[in-house]
Amino acid sequence: MRSTVLVLLALLVVSPASRQGSGGDAADGPDAVAGVGWLYETVKGYLMASAEQASPELYDYRPTDEVRSFGQIIGHVANAQYAFCSGALQEESPSGRNLEELSSKAELVGALRESFEYCDRAYAMDEAAALETVQLFTRERTRLFALEFNMGHDFEHYGNLVTYMRSNGMVPPSSQGN
């Protein structure tokens, strides 16, 4: 719940900046990429710490048969990051495989790390590039839209992992007091 509120607040603050341009120069307002980038770095730390701290057995855990396992969520996040960030960068995704099908903790942690390394390039774009309108997911959108969507999606699934970790007696990274 706390993560959802943070994401919604972030989008309320950042989204108006993503629509700048009709009333003035984007440089006159807050740097939207830096704002979304800060949140991305935060959730990146939480997701990587979750993936690294979870036992190999937790990777197979799912609270019910209808939902993804912990490991499948890690793979899903990595898949989605490649989709969102390749859209923002306007290039073909380098992944080429369904990372949700990986089975070992080592493979999944590596895939998640590589997806973050790829997305780091997208979050490094400057304000002008981020505010460009491009074809994304069958619609005209800003590159910043893809970055915002990715960050929100990451927080959504971090929330799932928090529940899985707490259900197994673990304290999630965002509550570890770091």
JSON list of C-alpha atoms in Angstrom, two decimals:
[
{"chain": "A", "resi": 1, "resn": "MET", "atom": "CA", "xyz": [0.00, 0.00, 0.00]},
{"chain": "A", "resi": 2, "resn": "ARG", "atom": "CA", "xyz": [2.80, 2.40, 0.94]},
{"chain": "A", "resi": 3, "resn": "SER", "atom": "CA", "xyz": [4.57, 1.72, -2.38]},
{"chain": "A", "resi": 4, "resn": "THR", "atom": "CA", "xyz": [1.38, 2.36, -4.33]},
{"chain": "A", "resi": 5, "resn": "VAL", "atom": "CA", "xyz": [0.90, 5.71, -2.59]},
{"chain": "A", "resi": 6, "resn": "LEU", "atom": "CA", "xyz": [4.51, 6.68, -3.32]},
{"chain": "A", "resi": 7, "resn": "VAL", "atom": "CA", "xyz": [4.13, 5.79, -6.99]},
{"chain": "A", "resi": 8, "resn": "LEU", "atom": "CA", "xyz": [0.90, 7.76, -7.31]},
{"chain": "A", "resi": 9, "resn": "LEU", "atom": "CA", "xyz": [2.41, 10.79, -5.61]},
{"chain": "A", "resi": 10, "resn": "ALA", "atom": "CA", "xyz": [5.46, 10.58, -7.83]},
{"chain": "A", "resi": 11, "resn": "LEU", "atom": "CA", "xyz": [3.34, 10.42, -10.96]},
{"chain": "A", "resi": 12, "resn": "LEU", "atom": "CA", "xyz": [1.29, 13.40, -9.83]},
{"chain": "A", "resi": 13, "resn": "VAL", "atom": "CA", "xyz": [4.48, 15.41, -9.36]},
{"chain": "A", "resi": 14, "resn": "VAL", "atom": "CA", "xyz": [6.33, 14.19, -12.45]},
{"chain": "A", "resi": 15, "resn": "SER", "atom": "CA", "xyz": [3.54, 13.81, -15.00]},
{"chain": "A", "resi": 16, "resn": "PRO", "atom": "CA", "xyz": [2.83, 17.54, -15.44]},
{"chain": "A", "resi": 17, "resn": "ALA", "atom": "CA", "xyz": [6.50, 18.01, -16.28]},
{"chain": "A", "resi": 18, "resn": "SER", "atom": "CA", "xyz": [6.22, 15.36, -19.00]},
{"chain": "A", "resi": 19, "resn": "ARG", "atom": "CA", "xyz": [3.62, 17.49, -20.77]},
{"chain": "A", "resi": 20, "resn": "GLN", "atom": "CA", "xyz": [5.64, 20.70, -20.75]},
{"chain": "A", "resi": 21, "resn": "GLY", "atom": "CA", "xyz": [6.39, 22.33, -24.03]},
{"chain": "A", "resi": 22, "resn": "SER", "atom": "CA", "xyz": [3.15, 24.04, -25.00]},
{"chain": "A", "resi": 23, "resn": "GLY", "atom": "CA", "xyz": [3.56, 26.89, -22.54]},
{"chain": "A", "resi": 24, "resn": "GLY", "atom": "CA", "xyz": [7.30, 27.31, -22.33]},
{"chain": "A", "resi": 25, "resn": "ASP", "atom": "CA", "xyz": [10.70, 25.75, -22.45]},
{"chain": "A", "resi": 26, "resn": "ALA", "atom": "CA", "xyz": [11.05, 22.40, -20.63]},
{"chain": "A", "resi": 27, "resn": "ALA", "atom": "CA", "xyz": [14.23, 23.76, -19.05]},
{"chain": "A", "resi": 28, "resn": "ASP", "atom": "CA", "xyz": [12.08, 26.30, -17.17]},
{"chain": "A", "resi": 29, "resn": "GLY", "atom": "CA", "xyz": [10.47, 23.53, -15.09]},
{"chain": "A", "resi": 30, "resn": "PRO", "atom": "CA", "xyz": [11.77, 20.71, -12.91]},
{"chain": "A", "resi": 31, "resn": "ASP", "atom": "CA", "xyz": [13.86, 18.03, -14.58]},
{"chain": "A", "resi": 32, "resn": "ALA", "atom": "CA", "xyz": [11.28, 15.29, -15.09]},
{"chain": "A", "resi": 33, "resn": "VAL", "atom": "CA", "xyz": [13.88, 12.66, -15.97]},
{"chain": "A", "resi": 34, "resn": "ALA", "atom": "CA", "xyz": [15.79, 13.31, -12.75]},
{"chain": "A", "resi": 35, "resn": "GLY", "atom": "CA", "xyz": [12.58, 13.02, -10.72]},
{"chain": "A", "resi": 36, "resn": "VAL", "atom": "CA", "xyz": [11.54, 9.73, -12.25]},
{"chain": "A", "resi": 37, "resn": "GLY", "atom": "CA", "xyz": [15.18, 8.59, -12.23]},
{"chain": "A", "resi": 38, "resn": "TRP", "atom": "CA", "xyz": [15.41, 9.05, -8.48]},
{"chain": "A", "resi": 39, "resn": "LEU", "atom": "CA", "xyz": [12.36, 6.83, -7.97]},
{"chain": "A", "resi": 40, "resn": "TYR", "atom": "CA", "xyz": [13.73, 4.30, -10.48]},
{"chain": "A", "resi": 41, "resn": "GLU", "atom": "CA", "xyz": [17.03, 4.11, -8.55]},
{"chain": "A", "resi": 42, "resn": "THR", "atom": "CA", "xyz": [15.08, 3.60, -5.32]},
{"chain": "A", "resi": 43, "resn": "VAL", "atom": "CA", "xyz": [12.98, 0.71, -6.64]},
{"chain": "A", "resi": 44, "resn": "LYS", "atom": "CA", "xyz": [16.02, -0.71, -8.44]},
{"chain": "A", "resi": 45, "resn": "GLY", "atom": "CA", "xyz": [17.78, -0.98, -5.07]},
{"chain": "A", "resi": 46, "resn": "TYR", "atom": "CA", "xyz": [14.74, -2.60, -3.46]},
{"chain": "A", "resi": 47, "resn": "LEU", "atom": "CA", "xyz": [14.26, -5.13, -6.27]},
{"chain": "A", "resi": 48, "resn": "MET", "atom": "CA", "xyz": [17.93, -6.09, -6.50]},
{"chain": "A", "resi": 49, "resn": "ALA", "atom": "CA", "xyz": [18.19, -6.48, -2.71]},
{"chain": "A", "resi": 50, "resn": "SER", "atom": "CA", "xyz": [15.01, -8.59, -2.67]},
{"chain": "A", "resi": 51, "resn": "ALA", "atom": "CA", "xyz": [16.33, -10.82, -5.45]},
{"chain": "A", "resi": 52, "resn": "GLU", "atom": "CA", "xyz": [19.70, -11.23, -3.74]},
{"chain": "A", "resi": 53, "resn": "GLN", "atom": "CA", "xyz": [18.37, -11.74, -0.19]},
{"chain": "A", "resi": 54, "resn": "ALA", "atom": "CA", "xyz": [15.71, -14.33, -1.07]},
{"chain": "A", "resi": 55, "resn": "SER", "atom": "CA", "xyz": [16.68, -17.96, -0.59]},
{"chain": "A", "resi": 56, "resn": "PRO", "atom": "CA", "xyz": [16.65, -20.24, -3.64]},
{"chain": "A", "resi": 57, "resn": "GLU", "atom": "CA", "xyz": [13.59, -21.95, -2.10]},
{"chain": "A", "resi": 58, "resn": "LEU", "atom": "CA", "xyz": [11.69, -18.65, -1.97]},
{"chain": "A", "resi": 59, "resn": "TYR", "atom": "CA", "xyz": [12.07, -18.37, -5.75]},
{"chain": "A", "resi": 60, "resn": "ASP", "atom": "CA", "xyz": [9.56, -21.24, -6.07]},
{"chain": "A", "resi": 61, "resn": "TYR", "atom": "CA", "xyz": [7.12, -19.78, -3.52]},
{"chain": "A", "resi": 62, "resn": "ARG", "atom": "CA", "xyz": [3.71, -18.58, -4.64]},
{"chain": "A", "resi": 63, "resn": "PRO", "atom": "CA", "xyz": [0.90, -17.83, -2.19]},
{"chain": "A", "resi": 64, "resn": "THR", "atom": "CA", "xyz": [-1.73, -19.39, -4.49]},
{"chain": "A", "resi": 65, "resn": "ASP", "atom": "CA", "xyz": [-1.62, -21.36, -7.72]},
{"chain": "A", "resi": 66, "resn": "GLU", "atom": "CA", "xyz": [-3.14, -18.45, -9.68]},
{"chain": "A", "resi": 67, "resn": "VAL", "atom": "CA", "xyz": [-0.22, -16.05, -9.19]},
{"chain": "A", "resi": 68, "resn": "ARG", "atom": "CA", "xyz": [3.40, -15.92, -10.24]},
{"chain": "A", "resi": 69, "resn": "SER", "atom": "CA", "xyz": [6.11, -17.39, -8.05]},
{"chain": "A", "resi": 70, "resn": "PHE", "atom": "CA", "xyz": [8.73, -15.08, -6.54]},
{"chain": "A", "resi": 71, "resn": "GLY", "atom": "CA", "xyz": [11.14, -16.12, -9.30]},
{"chain": "A", "resi": 72, "resn": "GLN", "atom": "CA", "xyz": [8.56, -15.58, -12.03]},
{"chain": "A", "resi": 73, "resn": "ILE", "atom": "CA", "xyz": [7.96, -12.05, -10.74]},
{"chain": "A", "resi": 74, "resn": "ILE", "atom": "CA", "xyz": [11.70, -11.35, -10.98]},
{"chain": "A", "resi": 75, "resn": "GLY", "atom": "CA", "xyz": [11.68, -12.67, -14.57]},
{"chain": "A", "resi": 76, "resn": "HIS", "atom": "CA", "xyz": [8.54, -10.70, -15.39]},
{"chain": "A", "resi": 77, "resn": "VAL", "atom": "CA", "xyz": [10.06, -7.46, -14.10]},
{"chain": "A", "resi": 78, "resn": "ALA", "atom": "CA", "xyz": [13.19, -8.06, -16.20]},
{"chain": "A", "resi": 79, "resn": "ASN", "atom": "CA", "xyz": [11.07, -8.79, -19.30]},
{"chain": "A", "resi": 80, "resn": "ALA", "atom": "CA", "xyz": [8.99, -5.66, -18.77]},
{"chain": "A", "resi": 81, "resn": "GLN", "atom": "CA", "xyz": [12.03, -3.47, -18.22]},
{"chain": "A", "resi": 82, "resn": "TYR", "atom": "CA", "xyz": [13.43, -4.52, -21.58]},
{"chain": "A", "resi": 83, "resn": "ALA", "atom": "CA", "xyz": [10.07, -3.72, -23.21]},
{"chain": "A", "resi": 84, "resn": "PHE", "atom": "CA", "xyz": [9.64, -0.30, -21.57]},
{"chain": "A", "resi": 85, "resn": "CYS", "atom": "CA", "xyz": [13.25, 0.82, -21.88]},
{"chain": "A", "resi": 86, "resn": "SER", "atom": "CA", "xyz": [13.71, -0.37, -25.47]},
{"chain": "A", "resi": 87, "resn": "GLY", "atom": "CA", "xyz": [10.56, 1.64, -26.23]},
{"chain": "A", "resi": 88, "resn": "ALA", "atom": "CA", "xyz": [12.01, 4.71, -24.54]},
{"chain": "A", "resi": 89, "resn": "LEU", "atom": "CA", "xyz": [15.28, 4.25, -26.41]},
{"chain": "A", "resi": 90, "resn": "GLN", "atom": "CA", "xyz": [13.46, 3.42, -29.66]},
{"chain": "A", "resi": 91, "resn": "GLU", "atom": "CA", "xyz": [15.56, 0.33, -30.31]},
{"chain": "A", "resi": 92, "resn": "GLU", "atom": "CA", "xyz": [15.04, -3.41, -30.48]},
{"chain": "A", "resi": 93, "resn": "SER", "atom": "CA", "xyz": [15.07, -5.16, -27.10]},
{"chain": "A", "resi": 94, "resn": "PRO", "atom": "CA", "xyz": [18.36, -7.01, -26.61]},
{"chain": "A", "resi": 95, "resn": "SER", "atom": "CA", "xyz": [16.76, -9.68, -24.41]},
{"chain": "A", "resi": 96, "resn": "GLY", "atom": "CA", "xyz": [15.46, -12.06, -27.05]},
{"chain": "A", "resi": 97, "resn": "ARG", "atom": "CA", "xyz": [14.00, -14.57, -24.57]},
{"chain": "A", "resi": 98, "resn": "ASN", "atom": "CA", "xyz": [11.31, -14.96, -21.95]},
{"chain": "A", "resi": 99, "resn": "LEU", "atom": "CA", "xyz": [13.16, -14.37, -18.69]},
{"chain": "A", "resi": 100, "resn": "GLU", "atom": "CA", "xyz": [10.16, -15.56, -16.69]},
{"chain": "A", "resi": 101, "resn": "GLU", "atom": "CA", "xyz": [11.05, -19.10, -17.80]},
{"chain": "A", "resi": 102, "resn": "LEU", "atom": "CA", "xyz": [14.46, -19.04, -16.10]},
{"chain": "A", "resi": 103, "resn": "SER", "atom": "CA", "xyz": [14.52, -21.32, -13.07]},
{"chain": "A", "resi": 104, "resn": "SER", "atom": "CA", "xyz": [17.57, -20.73, -10.90]},
{"chain": "A", "resi": 105, "resn": "LYS", "atom": "CA", "xyz": [18.11, -17.86, -8.51]},
{"chain": "A", "resi": 106, "resn": "ALA", "atom": "CA", "xyz": [21.51, -17.12, -10.08]},
{"chain": "A", "resi": 107, "resn": "GLU", "atom": "CA", "xyz": [20.02, -16.87, -13.59]},
{"chain": "A", "resi": 108, "resn": "LEU", "atom": "CA", "xyz": [17.15, -14.67, -12.43]},
{"chain": "A", "resi": 109, "resn": "VAL", "atom": "CA", "xyz": [19.33, -12.32, -10.37]},
{"chain": "A", "resi": 110, "resn": "GLY", "atom": "CA", "xyz": [21.67, -12.01, -13.37]},
{"chain": "A", "resi": 111, "resn": "ALA", "atom": "CA", "xyz": [18.78, -11.33, -15.75]},
{"chain": "A", "resi": 112, "resn": "LEU", "atom": "CA", "xyz": [17.33, -8.68, -13.43]},
{"chain": "A", "resi": 113, "resn": "ARG", "atom": "CA", "xyz": [20.74, -7.01, -13.05]},
{"chain": "A", "resi": 114, "resn": "GLU", "atom": "CA", "xyz": [21.24, -6.97, -16.83]},
{"chain": "A", "resi": 115, "resn": "SER", "atom": "CA", "xyz": [17.78, -5.48, -17.38]},
{"chain": "A", "resi": 116, "resn": "PHE", "atom": "CA", "xyz": [18.61, -2.68, -14.94]},
{"chain": "A", "resi": 117, "resn": "GLU", "atom": "CA", "xyz": [21.94, -2.07, -16.69]},
{"chain": "A", "resi": 118, "resn": "TYR", "atom": "CA", "xyz": [20.04, -1.75, -19.96]},
{"chain": "A", "resi": 119, "resn": "CYS", "atom": "CA", "xyz": [17.43, 0.58, -18.45]},
{"chain": "A", "resi": 120, "resn": "ASP", "atom": "CA", "xyz": [20.11, 2.76, -16.88]},
{"chain": "A", "resi": 121, "resn": "ARG", "atom": "CA", "xyz": [20.83, 4.01, -20.42]},
{"chain": "A", "resi": 122, "resn": "ALA", "atom": "CA", "xyz": [17.20, 5.05, -20.87]},
{"chain": "A", "resi": 123, "resn": "TYR", "atom": "CA", "xyz": [17.09, 6.88, -17.54]},
{"chain": "A", "resi": 124, "resn": "ALA", "atom": "CA", "xyz": [20.30, 8.72, -18.51]},
{"chain": "A", "resi": 125, "resn": "MET", "atom": "CA", "xyz": [18.62, 10.49, -21.46]},
{"chain": "A", "resi": 126, "resn": "ASP", "atom": "CA", "xyz": [18.37, 14.24, -21.27]},
{"chain": "A", "resi": 127, "resn": "GLU", "atom": "CA", "xyz": [15.17, 16.23, -20.80]},
{"chain": "A", "resi": 128, "resn": "ALA", "atom": "CA", "xyz": [14.77, 17.12, -24.48]},
{"chain": "A", "resi": 129, "resn": "ALA", "atom": "CA", "xyz": [15.01, 13.49, -25.59]},
{"chain": "A", "resi": 130, "resn": "ALA", "atom": "CA", "xyz": [12.65, 12.35, -22.81]},
{"chain": "A", "resi": 131, "resn": "LEU", "atom": "CA", "xyz": [9.97, 14.81, -23.93]},
{"chain": "A", "resi": 132, "resn": "GLU", "atom": "CA", "xyz": [10.12, 13.72, -27.58]},
{"chain": "A", "resi": 133, "resn": "THR", "atom": "CA", "xyz": [6.97, 12.06, -28.86]},
{"chain": "A", "resi": 134, "resn": "VAL", "atom": "CA", "xyz": [7.58, 8.59, -30.29]},
{"chain": "A", "resi": 135, "resn": "GLN", "atom": "CA", "xyz": [5.51, 5.54, -31.22]},
{"chain": "A", "resi": 136, "resn": "LEU", "atom": "CA", "xyz": [5.12, 3.45, -28.06]},
{"chain": "A", "resi": 137, "resn": "PHE", "atom": "CA", "xyz": [2.77, 0.53, -27.57]},
{"chain": "A", "resi": 138, "resn": "THR", "atom": "CA", "xyz": [0.70, 1.46, -30.66]},
{"chain": "A", "resi": 139, "resn": "ARG", "atom": "CA", "xyz": [0.28, 5.12, -29.62]},
{"chain": "A", "resi": 140, "resn": "GLU", "atom": "CA", "xyz": [2.11, 8.41, -29.74]},
{"chain": "A", "resi": 141, "resn": "ARG", "atom": "CA", "xyz": [3.66, 9.02, -26.33]},
{"chain": "A", "resi": 142, "resn": "THR", "atom": "CA", "xyz": [6.69, 10.70, -24.83]},
{"chain": "A", "resi": 143, "resn": "ARG", "atom": "CA", "xyz": [9.77, 8.65, -24.04]},
{"chain": "A", "resi": 144, "resn": "LEU", "atom": "CA", "xyz": [9.25, 9.85, -20.48]},
{"chain": "A", "resi": 145, "resn": "PHE", "atom": "CA", "xyz": [5.91, 8.01, -20.43]},
{"chain": "A", "resi": 146, "resn": "ALA", "atom": "CA", "xyz": [7.79, 4.71, -20.90]},
{"chain": "A", "resi": 147, "resn": "LEU", "atom": "CA", "xyz": [10.17, 5.60, -18.06]},
{"chain": "A", "resi": 148, "resn": "GLU", "atom": "CA", "xyz": [7.29, 6.54, -15.74]},
{"chain": "A", "resi": 149, "resn": "PHE", "atom": "CA", "xyz": [5.37, 3.38, -16.63]},
{"chain": "A", "resi": 150, "resn": "ASN", "atom": "CA", "xyz": [8.44, 1.21, -16.05]},
{"chain": "A", "resi": 151, "resn": "MET", "atom": "CA", "xyz": [9.14, 2.77, -12.65]},
{"chain": "A", "resi": 152, "resn": "GLY", "atom": "CA", "xyz": [5.50, 2.37, -11.59]},
{"chain": "A", "resi": 153, "resn": "HIS", "atom": "CA", "xyz": [5.45, -1.23, -12.80]},
{"chain": "A", "resi": 154, "resn": "ASP", "atom": "CA", "xyz": [8.64, -1.95, -10.85]},
{"chain": "A", "resi": 155, "resn": "PHE", "atom": "CA", "xyz": [7.08, -0.57, -7.65]},
{"chain": "A", "resi": 156, "resn": "GLU", "atom": "CA", "xyz": [3.91, -2.58, -8.26]},
{"chain": "A", "resi": 157, "resn": "HIS", "atom": "CA", "xyz": [5.82, -5.84, -8.39]},
{"chain": "A", "resi": 158, "resn": "TYR", "atom": "CA", "xyz": [8.14, -4.86, -5.56]},
{"chain": "A", "resi": 159, "resn": "GLY", "atom": "CA", "xyz": [4.92, -4.68, -3.52]},
{"chain": "A", "resi": 160, "resn": "ASN", "atom": "CA", "xyz": [4.18, -8.28, -4.52]},
{"chain": "A", "resi": 161, "resn": "LEU", "atom": "CA", "xyz": [7.66, -9.35, -3.41]},
{"chain": "A", "resi": 162, "resn": "VAL", "atom": "CA", "xyz": [7.21, -7.55, -0.07]},
{"chain": "A", "resi": 163, "resn": "THR", "atom": "CA", "xyz": [4.12, -9.68, 0.60]},
{"chain": "A", "resi": 164, "resn": "TYR", "atom": "CA", "xyz": [5.95, -12.87, -0.40]},
{"chain": "A", "resi": 165, "resn": "MET", "atom": "CA", "xyz": [8.91, -12.00, 1.82]},
{"chain": "A", "resi": 166, "resn": "ARG", "atom": "CA", "xyz": [6.75, -11.07, 4.83]},
{"chain": "A", "resi": 167, "resn": "SER", "atom": "CA", "xyz": [4.73, -14.29, 4.38]},
{"chain": "A", "resi": 168, "resn": "ASN", "atom": "CA", "xyz": [8.00, -16.16, 4.74]},
{"chain": "A", "resi": 169, "resn": "GLY", "atom": "CA", "xyz": [9.26, -14.31, 7.82]},
{"chain": "A", "resi": 170, "resn": "MET", "atom": "CA", "xyz": [11.61, -11.93, 5.98]},
{"chain": "A", "resi": 171, "resn": "VAL", "atom": "CA", "xyz": [11.91, -8.17, 6.34]},
{"chain": "A", "resi": 172, "resn": "PRO", "atom": "CA", "xyz": [11.83, -6.53, 2.89]},
{"chain": "A", "resi": 173, "resn": "PRO", "atom": "CA", "xyz": [14.63, -4.11, 1.90]},
{"chain": "A", "resi": 174, "resn": "SER", "atom": "CA", "xyz": [12.45, -0.99, 2.22]},
{"chain": "A", "resi": 175, "resn": "SER", "atom": "CA", "xyz": [11.85, -1.84, 5.89]},
{"chain": "A", "resi": 176, "resn": "GLN", "atom": "CA", "xyz": [15.41, -2.79, 6.80]},
{"chain": "A", "resi": 177, "resn": "GLY", "atom": "CA", "xyz": [16.32, 0.71, 7.96]},
{"chain": "A", "resi": 178, "resn": "ASN", "atom": "CA", "xyz": [19.08, 1.38, 5.44]}
]
